[in-house]
PDB file of C-alpha atoms in Angstrom:
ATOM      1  CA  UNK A   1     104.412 136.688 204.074  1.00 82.00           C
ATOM      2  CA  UNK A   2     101.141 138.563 204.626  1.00 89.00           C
ATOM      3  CA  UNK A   3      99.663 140.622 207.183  1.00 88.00           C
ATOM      4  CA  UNK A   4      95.882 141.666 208.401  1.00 89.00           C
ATOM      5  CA  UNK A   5      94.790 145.110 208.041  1.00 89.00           C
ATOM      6  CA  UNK A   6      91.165 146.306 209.097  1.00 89.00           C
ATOM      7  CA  UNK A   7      90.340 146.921 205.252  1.00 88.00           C
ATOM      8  CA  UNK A   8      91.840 144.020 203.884  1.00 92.00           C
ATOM      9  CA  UNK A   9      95.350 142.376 203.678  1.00 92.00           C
ATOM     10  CA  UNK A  10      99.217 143.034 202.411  1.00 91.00           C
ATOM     11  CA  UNK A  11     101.513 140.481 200.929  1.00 91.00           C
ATOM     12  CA  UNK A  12     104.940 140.523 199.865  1.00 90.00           C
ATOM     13  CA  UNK A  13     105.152 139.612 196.038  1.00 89.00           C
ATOM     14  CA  UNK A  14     109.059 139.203 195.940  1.00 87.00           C
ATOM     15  CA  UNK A  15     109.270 138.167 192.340  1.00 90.00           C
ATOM     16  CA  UNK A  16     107.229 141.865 191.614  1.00 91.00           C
ATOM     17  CA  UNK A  17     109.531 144.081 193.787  1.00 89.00           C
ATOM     18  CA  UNK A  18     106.382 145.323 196.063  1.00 89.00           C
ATOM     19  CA  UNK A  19     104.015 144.821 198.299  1.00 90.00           C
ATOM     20  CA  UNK A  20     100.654 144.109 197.711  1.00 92.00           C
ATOM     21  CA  UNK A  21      97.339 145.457 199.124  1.00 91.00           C
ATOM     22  CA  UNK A  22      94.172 144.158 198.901  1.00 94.00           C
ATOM     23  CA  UNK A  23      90.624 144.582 200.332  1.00 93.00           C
ATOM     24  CA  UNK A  24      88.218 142.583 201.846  1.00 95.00           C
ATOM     25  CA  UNK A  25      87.103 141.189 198.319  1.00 97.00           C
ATOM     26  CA  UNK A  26      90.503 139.988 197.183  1.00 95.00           C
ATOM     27  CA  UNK A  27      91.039 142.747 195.396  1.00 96.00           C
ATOM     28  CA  UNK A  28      93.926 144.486 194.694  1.00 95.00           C
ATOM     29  CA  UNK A  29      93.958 148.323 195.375  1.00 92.00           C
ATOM     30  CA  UNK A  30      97.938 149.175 195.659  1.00 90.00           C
ATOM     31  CA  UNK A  31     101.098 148.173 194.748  1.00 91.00           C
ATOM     32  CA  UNK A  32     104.052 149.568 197.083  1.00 87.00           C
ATOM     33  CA  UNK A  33     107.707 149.160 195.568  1.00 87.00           C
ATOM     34  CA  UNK A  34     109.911 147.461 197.330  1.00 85.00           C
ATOM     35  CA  UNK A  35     112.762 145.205 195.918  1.00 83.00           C
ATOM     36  CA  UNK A  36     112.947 141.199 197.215  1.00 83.00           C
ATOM     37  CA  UNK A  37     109.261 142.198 199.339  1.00 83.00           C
ATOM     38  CA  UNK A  38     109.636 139.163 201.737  1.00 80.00           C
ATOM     39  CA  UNK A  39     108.648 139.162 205.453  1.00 82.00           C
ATOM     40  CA  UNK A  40     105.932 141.421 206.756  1.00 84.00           C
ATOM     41  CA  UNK A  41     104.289 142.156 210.239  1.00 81.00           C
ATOM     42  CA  UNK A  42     101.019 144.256 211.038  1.00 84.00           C
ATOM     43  CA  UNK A  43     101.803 147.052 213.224  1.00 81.00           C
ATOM     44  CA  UNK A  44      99.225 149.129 215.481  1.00 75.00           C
ATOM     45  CA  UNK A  45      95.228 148.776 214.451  1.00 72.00           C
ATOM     46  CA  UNK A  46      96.322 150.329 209.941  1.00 75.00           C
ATOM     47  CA  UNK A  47      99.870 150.049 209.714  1.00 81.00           C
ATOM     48  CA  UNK A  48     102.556 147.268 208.479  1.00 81.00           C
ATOM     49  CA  UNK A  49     106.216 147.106 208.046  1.00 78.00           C
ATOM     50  CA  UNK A  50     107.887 144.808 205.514  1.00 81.00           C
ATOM     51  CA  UNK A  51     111.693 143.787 204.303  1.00 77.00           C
ATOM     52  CA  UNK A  52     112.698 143.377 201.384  1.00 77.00           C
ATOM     53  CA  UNK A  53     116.811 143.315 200.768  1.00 72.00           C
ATOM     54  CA  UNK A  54     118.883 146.101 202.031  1.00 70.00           C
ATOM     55  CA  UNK A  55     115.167 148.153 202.447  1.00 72.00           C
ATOM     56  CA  UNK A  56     112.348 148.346 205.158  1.00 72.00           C
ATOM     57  CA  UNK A  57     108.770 149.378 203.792  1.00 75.00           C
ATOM     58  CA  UNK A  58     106.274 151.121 206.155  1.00 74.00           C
ATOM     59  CA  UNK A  59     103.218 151.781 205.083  1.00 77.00           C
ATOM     60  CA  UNK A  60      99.699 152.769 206.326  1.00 75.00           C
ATOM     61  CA  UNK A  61      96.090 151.201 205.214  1.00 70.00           C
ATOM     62  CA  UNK A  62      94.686 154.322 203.847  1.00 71.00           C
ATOM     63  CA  UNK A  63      97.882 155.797 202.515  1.00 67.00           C
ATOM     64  CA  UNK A  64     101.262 155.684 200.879  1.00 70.00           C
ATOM     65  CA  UNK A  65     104.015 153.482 201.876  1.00 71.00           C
ATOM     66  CA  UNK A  66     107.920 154.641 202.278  1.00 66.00           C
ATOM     67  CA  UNK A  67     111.299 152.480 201.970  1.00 67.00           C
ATOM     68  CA  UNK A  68     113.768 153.339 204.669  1.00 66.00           C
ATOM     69  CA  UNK A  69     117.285 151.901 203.319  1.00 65.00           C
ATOM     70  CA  UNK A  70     118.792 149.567 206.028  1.00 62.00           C
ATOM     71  CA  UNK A  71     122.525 150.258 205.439  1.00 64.00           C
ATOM     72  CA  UNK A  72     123.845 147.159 204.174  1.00 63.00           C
ATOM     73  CA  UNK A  73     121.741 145.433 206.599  1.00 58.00           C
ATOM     74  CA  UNK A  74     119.627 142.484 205.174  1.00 59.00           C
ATOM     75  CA  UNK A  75     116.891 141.794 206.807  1.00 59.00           C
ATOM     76  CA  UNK A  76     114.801 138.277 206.210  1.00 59.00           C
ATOM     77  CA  UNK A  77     112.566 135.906 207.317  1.00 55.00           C
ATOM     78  CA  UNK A  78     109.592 136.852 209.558  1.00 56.00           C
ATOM     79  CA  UNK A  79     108.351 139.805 211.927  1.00 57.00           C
ATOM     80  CA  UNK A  80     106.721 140.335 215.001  1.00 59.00           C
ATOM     81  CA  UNK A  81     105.858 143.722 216.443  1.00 60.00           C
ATOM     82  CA  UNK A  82     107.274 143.804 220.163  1.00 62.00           C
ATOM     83  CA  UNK A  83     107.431 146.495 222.862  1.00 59.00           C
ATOM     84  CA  UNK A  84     104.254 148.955 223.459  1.00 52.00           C
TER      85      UNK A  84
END
């Protein structure tokens, strides 16, 4: 999957355990660990929130991104940000 951000974009690279950011450009500016990185959403105006396996990722544009462990729970497919 991939997801918008102000600055640029992320995608979930499964087969490289992580998510990857990129700018504007196409260029790639982080790499966020995250084993089987699949489905992502964009959350608020510089955030997203990915799953990858038993693991969430949350991350923010301008900073670092954490995995919250989803005990035993595997979440796939795609994401959509509901709720205010």
């Amino acid at each position: 999957d991939i997801a918008a951000l102000p600055s640029g974009f992320v995608l979930g690279a499964t087969r490289a355990g992580c998510v990857a950011q990129f700018d504007l450009r196409g260029r790639l500016v982080a790499q966020h660990p995250l084993a089987q990185a699949c489905a992502l959403a964009s959350l608020d105006p510089q955030g997203w929130l990915a799953a990858g396996g038993e693991a969430c990722g949350i991350g923010r544009e301008h900073g670092r991104a954490e995995a919250v462990r989803t005990g035993g729970l595997r979440i796939d497919n795609h994401w959509a940000p509901m709720g205010s």
